[in-house]
Amino acid sequence: MPLTSDLEKGRNRGYVPQKLHNTQVTAKTAFLFILPQYNVSVPTADGELVQYHYGLKDLVTILFYIFIAIILHAVVQEYALDKINRRLHLSKVKHSKFNESGQLVAFHLTSVIWCLYVVVTEGYVSNPRSLWENYPHVYLPFQVKFFYLCQLAYWLHALPELYFQKVRKEEIPRQLRCIALYLVHIAGAYLLNLTRLGLILLLLQYLAEFFFHMARLVYFTDENNEKLFNVWAVVFVVTRLFTLTLYILVIGFGLPRVESQALDPERGNFFSFLFNNILFRMSVLLLVCLFQASVMWRFIHFQLRRWREYWNEQSSRKRVAAATTGTKQQTKLLKRDSGYHENGVVKAENGTSPRTKKLKSP
C-alpha cells in the first residue's frame, strides 16, 4: 500500500517512473527509424488532414529500410533463385544475369502494383490536371512519402549488393549507371516537389522493365522461347510514347500556368517561374526529346541485333538440315549402286553375284 500511494503521489505531481520513461524514449527512437517524419495537420474542407514534408530525418528512415531491403534481397536469392539455378545448371555469365533479372522482376512487380494503387487512390490518373495544379506539392500523403522513401532505400541498397553478389567487373559500370539514373530521378522528383509526375513516370518505367527482365528469365530457361521479348518491345514503345506525351503536357502546358510563378525556396517553389520563359521551356523539352530519342535508338539497335542473330541461327539450321538431307540421299544412291543383299549375300540388280567366278583349269 505505501508503494502504491507513493506512485500515485508521483503521478499526480508529474513524476514518471524510470522504466516508463525509458520505454517512451525507445518508442520515439523506433518511430524515427520506422515511420516517416515531419507530419503536419493541413486544414481542408472536411477538417484537418495529416500530411508530410521532407527533411534530414528522412535519411534515418531510409537507412533502416536499406537494411530491410538487404534482408529481403537475401531471402529471394536463397529461397527462390538459388533453387532454380541448381536445376538449370547455367554458366557463370548466365547465372549472374539470371540473379539480376530475378531480383528486379520481384522488385518491379511489387513497385508496379504499389505505384498503381497509389496513383489510383490519390486520383492522379482520373484527374491529370492534379499533376501540376497547386504546384509546389510540398505536403505529401503518407503513402506517397513512404513509397518514395522505400524506392530510395532499394536503389541505395543495390550499391553494397554489387559486393555481396560478387558481380563481375565488366558488369559493374553498367549497373552503377542504372542505379545512379534511378537515384537522380527519384531524389529529384522528391526534393523538387514533383512527386506526382514522378509517380506516373516510375509506373511506366517499371512496367517496361518488368516485361524485359521477365523475358530474360524465360529465355534463360528455354532459349527457343523469345515471345516475351516481342511483348516487351510493344510495351516499351507504348510507355516511351506515354512518357514523352506526359513531359510535353506537364512541362509545356501545365507548369507555365501555375499561379505562383515567383522563386520561393521556403515554400518549395524552385523553378516554376523559369517555365514562363519560352526559351527555357523549349530547351527543357528539347533535352527530354533527345534523351528519349537516344533511348529509342538503343532499343532499335538491340532489336536489330536480336533479329540478325535470329535469322543467322535460322539460316545455319537450314544449311545443316540441307547438308544432312544431301548426305542421306548420297547414302541411298551408294547403296543402290552397290546392289542389294539377299540371304546375307550381295547381289547385283539382275540377280547375279557381283563377284567374278574363277574358271577351273581343265
PDB file of C-alpha atoms in Angstrom, residues 21-176:
ATOM      1  CA  HIS A  21      10.271   6.959 -19.295  1.00  0.00           C
ATOM      2  CA  ASN A  22      12.826   4.649 -20.949  1.00  0.00           C
ATOM      3  CA  THR A  23      10.058   2.878 -22.834  1.00  0.00           C
ATOM      4  CA  GLN A  24       8.730   6.161 -24.173  1.00  0.00           C
ATOM      5  CA  VAL A  25      12.205   7.249 -25.297  1.00  0.00           C
ATOM      6  CA  THR A  26      12.803   3.881 -27.018  1.00  0.00           C
ATOM      7  CA  ALA A  27       9.431   4.070 -28.772  1.00  0.00           C
ATOM      8  CA  LYS A  28      10.167   7.581 -30.089  1.00  0.00           C
ATOM      9  CA  THR A  29      13.554   6.430 -31.368  1.00  0.00           C
ATOM     10  CA  ALA A  30      11.990   3.379 -33.048  1.00  0.00           C
ATOM     11  CA  PHE A  31       9.347   5.527 -34.734  1.00  0.00           C
ATOM     12  CA  LEU A  32      12.138   7.722 -36.075  1.00  0.00           C
ATOM     13  CA  PHE A  33      13.503   4.705 -37.982  1.00  0.00           C
ATOM     14  CA  ILE A  34      10.249   3.022 -38.972  1.00  0.00           C
ATOM     15  CA  LEU A  35       7.731   5.778 -39.784  1.00  0.00           C
ATOM     16  CA  PRO A  36       8.048   8.883 -41.983  1.00  0.00           C
ATOM     17  CA  GLN A  37       8.757  12.099 -40.109  1.00  0.00           C
ATOM     18  CA  TYR A  38       7.697  15.765 -40.446  1.00  0.00           C
ATOM     19  CA  ASN A  39       3.943  15.266 -40.235  1.00  0.00           C
ATOM     20  CA  VAL A  40       1.742  18.362 -40.196  1.00  0.00           C
ATOM     21  CA  SER A  41      -2.014  18.956 -39.961  1.00  0.00           C
ATOM     22  CA  VAL A  42      -3.304  20.628 -43.114  1.00  0.00           C
ATOM     23  CA  PRO A  43      -6.771  22.231 -42.882  1.00  0.00           C
ATOM     24  CA  THR A  44      -9.235  21.036 -45.512  1.00  0.00           C
ATOM     25  CA  ALA A  45     -12.943  21.493 -46.227  1.00  0.00           C
ATOM     26  CA  ASP A  46     -13.736  18.284 -44.329  1.00  0.00           C
ATOM     27  CA  GLY A  47     -11.493  19.102 -41.356  1.00  0.00           C
ATOM     28  CA  GLU A  48      -7.795  18.502 -40.798  1.00  0.00           C
ATOM     29  CA  LEU A  49      -5.664  16.104 -42.834  1.00  0.00           C
ATOM     30  CA  VAL A  50      -2.281  14.764 -41.695  1.00  0.00           C
ATOM     31  CA  GLN A  51       0.352  15.106 -44.406  1.00  0.00           C
ATOM     32  CA  TYR A  52       4.148  15.069 -44.579  1.00  0.00           C
ATOM     33  CA  HIS A  53       7.070  17.003 -45.980  1.00  0.00           C
ATOM     34  CA  TYR A  54      10.765  16.082 -46.233  1.00  0.00           C
ATOM     35  CA  GLY A  55      13.791  16.818 -44.057  1.00  0.00           C
ATOM     36  CA  LEU A  56      17.111  15.430 -42.821  1.00  0.00           C
ATOM     37  CA  LYS A  57      15.428  12.862 -40.553  1.00  0.00           C
ATOM     38  CA  ASP A  58      14.333  11.042 -43.697  1.00  0.00           C
ATOM     39  CA  LEU A  59      17.912   9.809 -44.024  1.00  0.00           C
ATOM     40  CA  VAL A  60      17.496   7.796 -40.819  1.00  0.00           C
ATOM     41  CA  THR A  61      14.306   6.172 -42.136  1.00  0.00           C
ATOM     42  CA  ILE A  62      15.981   5.426 -45.463  1.00  0.00           C
ATOM     43  CA  LEU A  63      18.920   3.816 -43.639  1.00  0.00           C
ATOM     44  CA  PHE A  64      16.575   1.484 -41.750  1.00  0.00           C
ATOM     45  CA  TYR A  65      14.804   0.378 -44.932  1.00  0.00           C
ATOM     46  CA  ILE A  66      18.151  -0.175 -46.667  1.00  0.00           C
ATOM     47  CA  PHE A  67      18.779  -2.978 -44.152  1.00  0.00           C
ATOM     48  CA  ILE A  68      15.245  -4.294 -44.728  1.00  0.00           C
ATOM     49  CA  ALA A  69      15.890  -4.347 -48.494  1.00  0.00           C
ATOM     50  CA  ILE A  70      19.168  -6.251 -47.988  1.00  0.00           C
ATOM     51  CA  ILE A  71      17.336  -8.884 -45.905  1.00  0.00           C
ATOM     52  CA  LEU A  72      14.549  -9.261 -48.482  1.00  0.00           C
ATOM     53  CA  HIS A  73      17.157  -9.482 -51.247  1.00  0.00           C
ATOM     54  CA  ALA A  74      18.858 -12.365 -49.426  1.00  0.00           C
ATOM     55  CA  VAL A  75      15.518 -14.147 -48.842  1.00  0.00           C
ATOM     56  CA  VAL A  76      14.574 -14.017 -52.544  1.00  0.00           C
ATOM     57  CA  GLN A  77      18.060 -15.187 -53.519  1.00  0.00           C
ATOM     58  CA  GLU A  78      18.197 -18.064 -51.031  1.00  0.00           C
ATOM     59  CA  TYR A  79      14.684 -19.478 -51.264  1.00  0.00           C
ATOM     60  CA  ALA A  80      13.848 -18.830 -54.916  1.00  0.00           C
ATOM     61  CA  LEU A  81      16.685 -18.006 -57.297  1.00  0.00           C
ATOM     62  CA  ASP A  82      19.341 -20.380 -55.944  1.00  0.00           C
ATOM     63  CA  LYS A  83      16.941 -23.332 -56.090  1.00  0.00           C
ATOM     64  CA  ILE A  84      16.065 -22.555 -59.717  1.00  0.00           C
ATOM     65  CA  ASN A  85      19.750 -22.131 -60.613  1.00  0.00           C
ATOM     66  CA  ARG A  86      20.591 -25.586 -59.268  1.00  0.00           C
ATOM     67  CA  ARG A  87      18.084 -27.127 -61.651  1.00  0.00           C
ATOM     68  CA  LEU A  88      19.062 -25.103 -64.723  1.00  0.00           C
ATOM     69  CA  HIS A  89      22.877 -25.551 -64.434  1.00  0.00           C
ATOM     70  CA  LEU A  90      23.598 -22.187 -66.051  1.00  0.00           C
ATOM     71  CA  SER A  91      27.034 -20.846 -66.921  1.00  0.00           C
ATOM     72  CA  LYS A  92      28.654 -18.152 -64.769  1.00  0.00           C
ATOM     73  CA  VAL A  93      27.620 -15.328 -67.111  1.00  0.00           C
ATOM     74  CA  LYS A  94      24.020 -16.534 -67.378  1.00  0.00           C
ATOM     75  CA  HIS A  95      23.956 -17.269 -63.651  1.00  0.00           C
ATOM     76  CA  SER A  96      24.795 -13.631 -62.846  1.00  0.00           C
ATOM     77  CA  LYS A  97      22.233 -12.272 -65.325  1.00  0.00           C
ATOM     78  CA  PHE A  98      19.591 -14.689 -64.073  1.00  0.00           C
ATOM     79  CA  ASN A  99      20.070 -13.493 -60.487  1.00  0.00           C
ATOM     80  CA  GLU A 100      19.927  -9.845 -61.567  1.00  0.00           C
ATOM     81  CA  SER A 101      16.728 -10.313 -63.575  1.00  0.00           C
ATOM     82  CA  GLY A 102      15.137 -12.434 -60.848  1.00  0.00           C
ATOM     83  CA  GLN A 103      15.683  -9.772 -58.204  1.00  0.00           C
ATOM     84  CA  LEU A 104      14.445  -6.998 -60.489  1.00  0.00           C
ATOM     85  CA  VAL A 105      11.337  -8.951 -61.513  1.00  0.00           C
ATOM     86  CA  ALA A 106      10.330  -9.252 -57.851  1.00  0.00           C
ATOM     87  CA  PHE A 107      11.061  -5.568 -57.202  1.00  0.00           C
ATOM     88  CA  HIS A 108       9.411  -4.202 -60.350  1.00  0.00           C
ATOM     89  CA  LEU A 109       6.289  -6.303 -59.914  1.00  0.00           C
ATOM     90  CA  THR A 110       5.888  -5.104 -56.321  1.00  0.00           C
ATOM     91  CA  SER A 111       6.580  -1.489 -57.313  1.00  0.00           C
ATOM     92  CA  VAL A 112       4.139  -1.545 -60.246  1.00  0.00           C
ATOM     93  CA  ILE A 113       1.299  -2.857 -58.064  1.00  0.00           C
ATOM     94  CA  TRP A 114       2.110  -0.443 -55.243  1.00  0.00           C
ATOM     95  CA  CYS A 115       2.567   2.584 -57.524  1.00  0.00           C
ATOM     96  CA  LEU A 116      -0.630   1.803 -59.442  1.00  0.00           C
ATOM     97  CA  TYR A 117      -2.549   1.600 -56.170  1.00  0.00           C
ATOM     98  CA  VAL A 118      -1.148   4.975 -55.036  1.00  0.00           C
ATOM     99  CA  VAL A 119      -1.872   6.884 -58.268  1.00  0.00           C
ATOM    100  CA  VAL A 120      -5.417   5.450 -58.467  1.00  0.00           C
ATOM    101  CA  THR A 121      -6.356   6.088 -54.832  1.00  0.00           C
ATOM    102  CA  GLU A 122      -4.864   9.594 -54.889  1.00  0.00           C
ATOM    103  CA  GLY A 123      -6.748  10.446 -58.098  1.00  0.00           C
ATOM    104  CA  TYR A 124      -3.709  11.290 -60.247  1.00  0.00           C
ATOM    105  CA  VAL A 125      -4.974   9.129 -63.133  1.00  0.00           C
ATOM    106  CA  SER A 126      -8.604  10.266 -63.128  1.00  0.00           C
ATOM    107  CA  ASN A 127      -7.559  13.929 -62.859  1.00  0.00           C
ATOM    108  CA  PRO A 128      -4.390  14.617 -64.913  1.00  0.00           C
ATOM    109  CA  ARG A 129      -4.546  18.315 -64.009  1.00  0.00           C
ATOM    110  CA  SER A 130      -3.574  17.377 -60.455  1.00  0.00           C
ATOM    111  CA  LEU A 131      -0.052  16.666 -61.760  1.00  0.00           C
ATOM    112  CA  TRP A 132       0.653  20.404 -61.968  1.00  0.00           C
ATOM    113  CA  GLU A 133      -2.230  22.128 -60.182  1.00  0.00           C
ATOM    114  CA  ASN A 134      -1.350  23.780 -56.850  1.00  0.00           C
ATOM    115  CA  TYR A 135       2.371  23.339 -57.502  1.00  0.00           C
ATOM    116  CA  PRO A 136       4.588  23.104 -55.463  1.00  0.00           C
ATOM    117  CA  HIS A 137       3.284  19.903 -53.873  1.00  0.00           C
ATOM    118  CA  VAL A 138       5.127  20.367 -50.592  1.00  0.00           C
ATOM    119  CA  TYR A 139       2.806  18.278 -48.442  1.00  0.00           C
ATOM    120  CA  LEU A 140       2.515  14.606 -49.297  1.00  0.00           C
ATOM    121  CA  PRO A 141       0.091  11.888 -48.217  1.00  0.00           C
ATOM    122  CA  PHE A 142       1.568   9.151 -46.066  1.00  0.00           C
ATOM    123  CA  GLN A 143       1.573   6.509 -48.794  1.00  0.00           C
ATOM    124  CA  VAL A 144       3.279   8.802 -51.313  1.00  0.00           C
ATOM    125  CA  LYS A 145       6.115   9.749 -48.957  1.00  0.00           C
ATOM    126  CA  PHE A 146       6.550   6.172 -47.750  1.00  0.00           C
ATOM    127  CA  PHE A 147       6.727   4.955 -51.354  1.00  0.00           C
ATOM    128  CA  TYR A 148       9.499   7.412 -52.198  1.00  0.00           C
ATOM    129  CA  LEU A 149      11.488   6.536 -49.075  1.00  0.00           C
ATOM    130  CA  CYS A 150      11.294   2.828 -49.910  1.00  0.00           C
ATOM    131  CA  GLN A 151      12.328   3.478 -53.520  1.00  0.00           C
ATOM    132  CA  LEU A 152      15.379   5.446 -52.431  1.00  0.00           C
ATOM    133  CA  ALA A 153      16.247   2.738 -49.905  1.00  0.00           C
ATOM    134  CA  TYR A 154      16.059  -0.002 -52.534  1.00  0.00           C
ATOM    135  CA  TRP A 155      18.331   1.686 -55.052  1.00  0.00           C
ATOM    136  CA  LEU A 156      20.802   2.654 -52.334  1.00  0.00           C
ATOM    137  CA  HIS A 157      20.862  -0.954 -51.105  1.00  0.00           C
ATOM    138  CA  ALA A 158      21.823  -2.012 -54.640  1.00  0.00           C
ATOM    139  CA  LEU A 159      25.282  -0.442 -54.127  1.00  0.00           C
ATOM    140  CA  PRO A 160      26.508  -2.839 -51.386  1.00  0.00           C
ATOM    141  CA  GLU A 161      24.749  -5.693 -53.187  1.00  0.00           C
ATOM    142  CA  LEU A 162      27.266  -5.324 -56.006  1.00  0.00           C
ATOM    143  CA  TYR A 163      29.849  -6.598 -53.497  1.00  0.00           C
ATOM    144  CA  PHE A 164      27.637  -9.176 -51.797  1.00  0.00           C
ATOM    145  CA  GLN A 165      26.556 -10.723 -55.109  1.00  0.00           C
ATOM    146  CA  LYS A 166      30.146 -10.748 -56.439  1.00  0.00           C
ATOM    147  CA  VAL A 167      29.181  -9.019 -59.670  1.00  0.00           C
ATOM    148  CA  ARG A 168      31.756  -9.304 -62.450  1.00  0.00           C
ATOM    149  CA  LYS A 169      33.940  -6.250 -63.055  1.00  0.00           C
ATOM    150  CA  GLU A 170      32.638  -5.919 -66.611  1.00  0.00           C
ATOM    151  CA  GLU A 171      29.066  -5.543 -65.343  1.00  0.00           C
ATOM    152  CA  ILE A 172      29.763  -3.034 -62.549  1.00  0.00           C
ATOM    153  CA  PRO A 173      29.904   0.175 -64.713  1.00  0.00           C
ATOM    154  CA  ARG A 174      26.577  -0.656 -66.390  1.00  0.00           C
ATOM    155  CA  GLN A 175      24.838  -1.375 -63.105  1.00  0.00           C
ATOM    156  CA  LEU A 176      26.312   1.745 -61.481  1.00  0.00           C
TER     157      LEU A 176
END
